[in-house]
PDB file of C-alpha atoms in Angstrom:
ATOM      1  CA  MET Z 310     -52.323 129.956 -20.928  1.00 52.00           C
ATOM      2  CA  PRO Z 311     -55.427 129.080 -18.942  1.00 55.00           C
ATOM      3  CA  ASP Z 312     -55.011 127.166 -15.697  1.00 58.00           C
ATOM      4  CA  SER Z 313     -55.924 123.512 -16.245  1.00 56.00           C
ATOM      5  CA  GLY Z 314     -56.019 122.717 -12.537  1.00 58.00           C
ATOM      6  CA  ARG Z 315     -53.074 120.343 -12.915  1.00 55.00           C
ATOM      7  CA  PRO Z 316     -49.617 121.072 -11.558  1.00 61.00           C
ATOM      8  CA  ALA Z 317     -47.206 122.366 -14.168  1.00 62.00           C
ATOM      9  CA  SER Z 318     -44.728 119.746 -15.293  1.00 67.00           C
ATOM     10  CA  GLN Z 319     -41.150 120.486 -14.486  1.00 67.00           C
ATOM     11  CA  GLU Z 320     -38.355 119.644 -16.838  1.00 67.00           C
ATOM     12  CA  PRO Z 321     -35.288 118.124 -15.194  1.00 63.00           C
ATOM     13  CA  ASP Z 322     -32.395 120.504 -14.800  1.00 68.00           C
ATOM     14  CA  VAL Z 323     -29.813 118.729 -16.947  1.00 67.00           C
ATOM     15  CA  GLY Z 324     -27.271 121.367 -16.015  1.00 69.00           C
ATOM     16  CA  ASP Z 325     -26.828 119.559 -12.702  1.00 71.00           C
ATOM     17  CA  VAL Z 326     -25.906 116.263 -14.372  1.00 78.00           C
ATOM     18  CA  ALA Z 327     -22.352 115.814 -15.550  1.00 85.00           C
ATOM     19  CA  VAL Z 328     -21.637 112.934 -17.922  1.00 87.00           C
ATOM     20  CA  SER Z 329     -17.975 112.097 -18.110  1.00 91.00           C
ATOM     21  CA  VAL Z 330     -16.053 110.316 -20.832  1.00 94.00           C
ATOM     22  CA  ALA Z 331     -15.719 107.404 -18.414  1.00 94.00           C
ATOM     23  CA  ASP Z 332     -19.540 107.267 -18.081  1.00 92.00           C
ATOM     24  CA  VAL Z 333     -19.938 107.087 -21.860  1.00 90.00           C
ATOM     25  CA  LEU Z 334     -17.283 104.389 -22.217  1.00 93.00           C
ATOM     26  CA  ALA Z 335     -18.865 102.347 -19.409  1.00 93.00           C
ATOM     27  CA  ALA Z 336     -22.270 102.560 -21.115  1.00 90.00           C
ATOM     28  CA  GLN Z 337     -20.685 101.518 -24.400  1.00 87.00           C
ATOM     29  CA  ALA Z 338     -19.138  98.460 -22.752  1.00 91.00           C
ATOM     30  CA  ARG Z 339     -22.489  97.455 -21.199  1.00 90.00           C
ATOM     31  CA  LEU Z 340     -24.434  97.863 -24.453  1.00 85.00           C
ATOM     32  CA  ARG Z 341     -21.902  96.373 -26.862  1.00 86.00           C
ATOM     33  CA  LYS Z 342     -23.138  92.799 -26.367  1.00 87.00           C
ATOM     34  CA  TYR Z 343     -26.677  93.809 -27.370  1.00 84.00           C
ATOM     35  CA  LEU Z 344     -25.933  96.014 -30.392  1.00 84.00           C
ATOM     36  CA  SER Z 345     -24.437  95.243 -33.770  1.00 85.00           C
ATOM     37  CA  PRO Z 346     -22.142  97.696 -35.533  1.00 87.00           C
ATOM     38  CA  THR Z 347     -24.018  99.571 -38.248  1.00 89.00           C
ATOM     39  CA  PRO Z 348     -22.539 101.098 -41.397  1.00 93.00           C
ATOM     40  CA  LEU Z 349     -22.261 104.708 -42.444  1.00 96.00           C
ATOM     41  CA  HIS Z 350     -23.625 105.558 -45.875  1.00 97.00           C
ATOM     42  CA  TYR Z 351     -22.828 108.748 -47.763  1.00 98.00           C
ATOM     43  CA  ALA Z 352     -25.987 110.164 -49.385  1.00 97.00           C
ATOM     44  CA  GLU Z 353     -24.298 111.990 -52.236  1.00 97.00           C
ATOM     45  CA  ARG Z 354     -27.481 113.724 -53.377  1.00 97.00           C
ATOM     46  CA  PHE Z 355     -27.815 115.478 -50.005  1.00 97.00           C
ATOM     47  CA  GLY Z 356     -24.147 115.664 -49.055  1.00 98.00           C
ATOM     48  CA  VAL Z 357     -24.650 113.973 -45.688  1.00 98.00           C
ATOM     49  CA  TRP Z 358     -23.522 110.818 -43.936  1.00 97.00           C
ATOM     50  CA  LEU Z 359     -26.266 108.512 -42.653  1.00 94.00           C
ATOM     51  CA  LYS Z 360     -25.741 106.055 -39.798  1.00 89.00           C
ATOM     52  CA  LEU Z 361     -27.934 103.084 -40.677  1.00 90.00           C
ATOM     53  CA  GLU Z 362     -29.242 102.287 -37.199  1.00 85.00           C
ATOM     54  CA  ASN Z 363     -32.365 100.790 -38.766  1.00 85.00           C
ATOM     55  CA  LEU Z 364     -30.200  97.723 -39.463  1.00 88.00           C
ATOM     56  CA  GLN Z 365     -30.147  96.861 -35.750  1.00 84.00           C
ATOM     57  CA  ARG Z 366     -31.951  93.655 -34.778  1.00 81.00           C
ATOM     58  CA  THR Z 367     -34.889  95.749 -33.570  1.00 78.00           C
ATOM     59  CA  GLY Z 368     -35.186  97.476 -36.958  1.00 76.00           C
ATOM     60  CA  SER Z 369     -35.163 100.756 -35.108  1.00 72.00           C
ATOM     61  CA  TYR Z 370     -32.783 103.632 -34.590  1.00 65.00           C
ATOM     62  CA  LYS Z 371     -33.452 103.726 -30.848  1.00 68.00           C
ATOM     63  CA  VAL Z 372     -32.610 100.747 -28.739  1.00 66.00           C
ATOM     64  CA  ARG Z 373     -33.718 101.997 -25.335  1.00 60.00           C
ATOM     65  CA  GLY Z 374     -37.326 100.920 -25.867  1.00 52.00           C
ATOM     66  CA  ALA Z 375     -38.905 104.169 -24.729  1.00 46.00           C
TER      67      ALA Z 375
END
């Protein structure tokens, strides 16, 4: 690739970050008051389960706002 004159972006090394079960449970406890439970729906035609996150108050599957 040609040099654009900009520094190359570096991806974070996620191998150095350990997420424990306790971390996940703590995040769940913090977010629970903001999120509603959403149903699972079996799409028989495709043979897959769909988690209907679009039914959140935001109407979106991602809540983090990024």
